[in-house]
Amino acid sequence: MATIKDVARLAGVGLGTASRVISGKGSVSQSTQDKVRKAIEELEFRPSHAARSLLSGSSQMIGVYIPYLAGTFYTPILQSIYTALREAGLNMVVAFGVGDGDARNQAIDGLNFLIERGSDGLIVMSTAMEEEDFAALGPFQSRVVVINQDLPSMAPQCFTVDHDAGGRLAARTLLAQGHRKIAVIAGRAAAADNQQRIAGFMAELEAVGIDTSTVWMADGEFTPEGGFARADELLKSGAEFTAVFCANDEMAVGALSLFQKQGVQVPEQVSVLSYDDTHSAEFTAPQLTSVHIPWSEMTLNGLNYLLNHCYGLKRPVTREYQLHVTERASLTALKQ
C-alpha cells in the first residue's frame, strides 16, 4: 500500500508539499498540485483516516453515546444522525452502556471511550449523568450536546422537550374520552424524563378531582418485557381500570401482547395510550395511539448546533418543538 512518502518521492516534492496538496491547506502552485495528483493516481494512494486526522487536526468524526443497544427506540435516531453526518462528509462512532457499573458510571466510561477515540464532539443521550460529570471533561465540555436532559450550566447545549407537558397531554387525552379509572405503567423511576411525564400526568388527573393515591402504577423499565410483566400484574391485582397509560411505546407493545394473550380486547375492553410515537407504534395490533415526541427533530437540531461549534458551520438550530397525540386504534371513548 502506497504511503504519502511514496507520493512525495514520485512527484519529486517534499513531504510537506505533498501533505498540503492532500489536505487542501496551504499554498501550492498549480503545476506542483498536478504532479502530486498524478502521483496519487499512479500509486492509487488513499490516505488513511489516521493520516487525514493528522493532516487536518480533526478526526471528522462525532461520537454518540446511548444507554443501551436494544429495542427499536434508538435505531432510527442513530440512522438519522449517521445520514446527516455522511451528507456533511463526516462519520460517527457509537458507544453504549456496558459493564457492571450503574447507568451513570457506564455513561462516564462511554464518553471517555469516545473522547479517547478522537471524536471532535459528542452527542449524549443519557439522563443518568450529572452536571459535575460533564464539568469533569474540562475544555471538551464545550464540544458536548446533551439530548433529552435540561442542565442549567449547559443550557445552550441541551436539546429536550417539556415532558411535564407531554404527561399532561396524555392525561387530557384519556380524560377527554371519558376515562377516569386509569392504570399507569411508568418507565425507570430514576429517569428524570420519566419523573417529569408521570408528574405532569398525575397533576392533570388531580386537577379534575381524581385521587392519584388510588391510581395503580408500576415501573416497566421502558422495555417490552417490563410492559408485558406489569400488564400481567395489573390484571392479577384486581384493580379496576378502563385505560392504561404506558410511558413509552416499547412498554405499550409488551402490554398489548399480554392483553392479547389473556383475551383482553383493546380498545373494546381496555384503551391503551402510549408515549414517544416511535415507528413501532404504527405496526402493533391494534395500532397505538401515542403522544408524539419529535425525537429526530430534536436530535438533528442538537447535531446542527454541535457541527456549528466544532466545524464553524452555520446550520439552522431550532429549540421549540410541538407535542401532539397521534391518534390510531388503541384508544376509544368509554362507553357509558
XYZ file of C-alpha atoms in Angstrom:
336
model
C 0.000 0.000 0.000
C 1.440 3.331 -1.054
C 2.231 5.962 1.586
C 2.427 9.730 1.430
C 6.224 9.386 1.305
C 5.861 7.342 -1.894
C 3.658 10.063 -3.373
C 6.164 12.782 -2.499
C 9.063 10.750 -3.927
C 7.292 10.012 -7.238
C 6.127 13.623 -7.601
C 9.600 14.914 -6.809
C 8.394 17.166 -3.991
C 8.904 17.400 -0.262
C 6.726 15.540 2.216
C 5.248 18.817 3.483
C 4.261 19.871 -0.026
C 2.547 16.536 -0.668
C 0.726 16.892 2.662
C -0.546 20.352 1.741
C -1.916 19.126 -1.574
C -3.641 16.151 0.020
C -5.135 18.197 2.859
C -6.034 21.111 0.618
C -4.437 23.512 3.065
C -1.598 25.854 2.302
C -0.285 27.494 -0.847
C 0.979 25.181 -3.599
C 1.482 26.093 -7.266
C -0.863 24.576 -9.821
C 1.959 22.705 -11.596
C 3.081 21.136 -8.309
C -0.503 20.177 -7.431
C -0.793 18.492 -10.825
C 2.388 16.470 -10.230
C 1.227 15.333 -6.782
C -2.242 14.387 -8.017
C -0.705 12.443 -10.906
C 1.477 10.528 -8.441
C -1.574 9.832 -6.253
C -3.409 8.427 -9.280
C -0.489 6.289 -10.439
C 0.092 4.855 -6.967
C -3.651 4.513 -6.235
C -2.896 6.264 -2.965
C -5.692 6.670 -0.421
C -4.841 8.457 2.811
C -5.902 6.519 5.900
C -8.319 8.027 8.392
C -5.469 8.430 10.868
C -3.368 10.216 8.271
C -6.198 12.558 7.339
C -6.715 13.347 11.008
C -3.048 14.224 11.431
C -3.113 16.403 8.333
C -6.286 18.284 9.229
C -6.042 18.317 13.014
C -9.569 16.889 13.097
C -10.913 13.344 13.077
C -14.035 14.461 11.153
C -15.896 12.126 13.492
C -18.689 12.705 16.005
C -19.172 10.366 18.954
C -22.654 9.310 20.044
C -23.468 7.782 23.425
C -26.689 5.838 24.046
C -27.509 3.925 27.265
C -28.201 0.585 25.605
C -28.399 -1.015 22.189
C -31.687 -2.885 22.308
C -35.258 -2.459 21.159
C -36.417 -0.103 18.440
C -36.119 3.311 20.090
C -32.505 4.278 19.320
C -32.147 2.704 15.867
C -33.961 5.410 13.844
C -32.261 8.147 15.876
C -28.817 6.706 15.152
C -29.747 6.330 11.494
C -30.789 9.988 11.229
C -27.539 11.130 12.883
C -25.420 8.925 10.645
C -27.218 10.054 7.491
C -26.758 13.728 8.367
C -23.076 13.226 9.185
C -22.317 11.323 5.981
C -24.032 14.046 3.952
C -21.688 16.516 5.646
C -18.638 14.382 4.833
C -18.281 13.293 8.463
C -18.551 9.998 10.293
C -19.866 8.554 13.538
C -18.654 6.293 16.313
C -21.137 4.923 18.852
C -20.720 3.788 22.455
C -23.339 2.380 24.794
C -23.553 1.291 28.401
C -21.630 -1.875 29.254
C -20.059 -3.351 32.368
C -21.107 -3.806 35.965
C -21.367 -0.143 36.942
C -24.600 1.783 37.280
C -26.027 3.811 34.387
C -24.123 6.936 35.441
C -20.715 5.256 35.563
C -21.400 3.411 32.325
C -22.146 6.744 30.656
C -18.962 8.326 32.036
C -16.918 5.389 30.733
C -18.666 5.630 27.364
C -17.857 9.319 26.988
C -14.229 8.765 27.910
C -14.041 5.986 25.309
C -15.428 8.286 22.601
C -13.035 11.086 23.512
C -10.054 8.700 23.528
C -11.062 7.584 20.019
C -10.544 11.138 18.812
C -14.149 12.316 18.466
C -14.353 16.006 17.572
C -17.580 16.332 19.550
C -20.163 14.217 21.371
C -23.921 13.716 21.341
C -25.048 12.251 24.658
C -28.423 10.559 25.084
C -28.444 9.703 28.766
C -30.372 11.127 31.700
C -28.049 9.442 34.190
C -25.159 11.917 34.056
C -24.907 14.891 36.401
C -23.623 18.380 35.641
C -20.423 17.650 37.558
C -19.720 14.689 35.269
C -19.745 16.949 32.231
C -17.687 19.590 34.063
C -15.059 16.903 34.685
C -14.471 16.765 30.916
C -12.731 20.147 31.165
C -12.458 22.167 27.936
C -14.026 19.302 25.978
C -17.332 20.013 27.740
C -17.984 22.768 25.196
C -17.991 20.076 22.469
C -20.815 18.081 24.042
C -24.516 18.221 23.199
C -27.000 16.575 25.561
C -30.291 15.196 24.242
C -33.351 14.764 26.488
C -31.896 16.470 29.528
C -32.009 20.061 30.784
C -28.850 21.106 32.651
C -28.730 24.763 33.753
C -24.949 25.042 33.451
C -25.098 23.711 29.861
C -28.413 25.192 28.752
C -27.317 26.153 25.193
C -26.022 22.598 24.668
C -29.183 20.836 25.861
C -31.994 19.835 23.498
C -35.141 18.410 25.039
C -38.907 18.748 25.245
C -41.264 19.583 28.100
C -42.081 16.085 29.337
C -44.316 17.502 32.064
C -46.444 18.994 29.286
C -46.313 15.646 27.463
C -47.638 13.846 30.530
C -50.407 16.405 30.933
C -51.360 15.985 27.284
C -51.575 12.214 27.781
C -53.877 12.610 30.767
C -56.129 15.124 28.993
C -56.403 12.747 26.037
C -57.685 9.923 28.227
C -59.972 12.196 30.233
C -61.472 13.597 27.032
C -62.534 10.062 26.113
C -64.303 9.647 29.458
C -61.672 7.537 31.207
C -61.177 8.138 34.937
C -60.105 4.707 36.127
C -56.617 4.729 34.642
C -53.636 2.470 35.363
C -50.075 3.582 34.656
C -47.065 1.587 33.502
C -44.216 4.019 34.169
C -40.614 3.973 32.983
C -37.483 3.772 35.106
C -38.184 5.547 38.375
C -34.741 7.184 38.432
C -35.024 8.642 34.911
C -35.698 12.388 35.025
C -37.788 12.382 31.849
C -39.970 9.610 33.268
C -40.449 11.546 36.506
C -41.483 14.623 34.548
C -44.054 12.911 32.323
C -45.564 11.000 35.254
C -45.690 14.159 37.394
C -47.500 16.022 34.622
C -49.892 13.112 34.087
C -50.800 12.868 37.769
C -51.153 16.639 38.142
C -53.719 16.674 35.349
C -55.688 13.854 36.998
C -55.641 15.698 40.308
C -56.913 18.841 38.583
C -60.167 17.047 37.762
C -60.566 15.607 41.250
C -59.075 12.135 40.796
C -57.299 10.827 43.907
C -53.951 9.806 42.411
C -53.030 7.794 45.504
C -55.536 5.218 44.272
C -54.049 5.024 40.753
C -52.428 1.646 40.077
C -48.850 2.259 38.882
C -45.755 0.097 38.394
C -42.292 0.500 36.852
C -41.942 -1.189 33.461
C -38.270 -0.211 32.905
C -39.051 1.244 29.441
C -38.857 -2.277 27.911
C -41.379 -4.561 26.159
C -40.601 -7.235 28.747
C -41.369 -4.775 31.510
C -44.625 -3.731 29.881
C -45.665 -7.376 29.483
C -44.863 -8.219 33.111
C -46.514 -5.123 34.584
C -49.668 -5.646 32.495
C -49.822 -9.189 33.845
C -49.511 -7.850 37.403
C -52.220 -5.303 36.666
C -54.711 -7.951 35.570
C -53.905 -10.096 38.593
C -54.165 -7.158 41.001
C -57.922 -6.876 40.717
C -57.657 -3.123 40.207
C -60.481 -1.512 38.263
C -59.352 0.281 35.124
C -60.697 1.204 31.713
C -57.458 2.581 30.280
C -53.708 2.162 30.629
C -51.114 4.876 30.094
C -47.705 3.456 29.157
C -44.808 5.892 29.499
C -43.235 4.729 26.242
C -44.171 2.725 23.153
C -41.981 -0.255 23.940
C -43.778 -0.929 27.227
C -47.081 -0.473 25.419
C -46.036 -3.137 22.900
C -45.441 -5.536 25.785
C -48.753 -4.633 27.425
C -50.671 -5.200 24.181
C -49.051 -8.605 23.834
C -50.097 -9.587 27.354
C -53.645 -8.359 26.852
C -53.927 -10.323 23.611
C -52.593 -13.439 25.347
C -55.134 -13.106 28.151
C -58.049 -12.383 25.828
C -58.439 -8.733 26.814
C -59.691 -6.791 23.792
C -58.071 -3.424 23.018
C -59.733 -0.951 22.792
C -63.148 -2.610 23.272
C -62.429 -3.583 26.886
C -59.322 -1.547 27.712
C -57.875 1.501 25.964
C -54.100 1.906 25.736
C -52.291 5.210 25.299
C -48.512 5.310 24.901
C -45.746 7.909 24.668
C -42.997 8.718 22.118
C -44.822 7.782 18.904
C -41.909 5.801 17.533
C -42.002 3.749 14.333
C -43.159 0.635 16.215
C -46.427 2.332 17.244
C -47.638 2.065 13.642
C -47.233 -1.712 13.476
C -48.845 -3.052 16.637
C -52.241 -4.697 16.669
C -54.152 -2.542 17.219
C -52.005 0.409 16.205
C -51.005 2.549 19.165
C -52.372 5.988 19.906
C -49.313 7.776 21.248
C -48.062 11.169 22.420
C -45.718 12.286 19.666
C -42.248 13.352 20.835
C -40.151 14.758 17.944
C -37.025 12.757 18.743
C -35.383 13.008 15.311
C -36.091 16.738 15.015
C -34.732 17.383 18.491
C -31.625 15.276 17.900
C -30.826 16.765 14.479
C -31.064 20.282 15.877
C -28.627 19.263 18.591
C -26.362 17.818 15.913
C -26.539 21.054 13.910
C -25.536 23.039 16.998
C -22.590 20.698 17.547
C -21.413 20.852 13.928
C -21.624 24.642 14.006
C -19.436 24.694 17.097
C -16.916 22.048 16.020
C -16.544 22.924 12.336
C -17.636 26.547 12.055
C -20.752 25.727 10.071
C -23.914 27.825 10.025
C -26.661 25.253 10.184
C -30.130 26.270 11.420
C -30.909 25.394 15.043
C -34.429 25.271 16.494
C -35.296 24.682 20.149
C -39.107 24.808 20.198
C -40.880 21.531 19.432
C -44.602 20.836 19.180
C -46.134 17.896 21.031
C -49.320 16.256 19.836
C -51.199 12.978 20.055
C -51.096 10.684 17.036
C -54.496 9.025 17.036
C -54.643 5.391 15.994
C -56.745 2.424 17.073
C -55.762 1.562 20.656
C -57.839 4.306 22.312
C -61.587 4.777 22.182
C -64.223 6.642 24.139
C -65.525 4.952 27.263
C -68.998 3.529 26.758
C -71.396 4.826 29.387
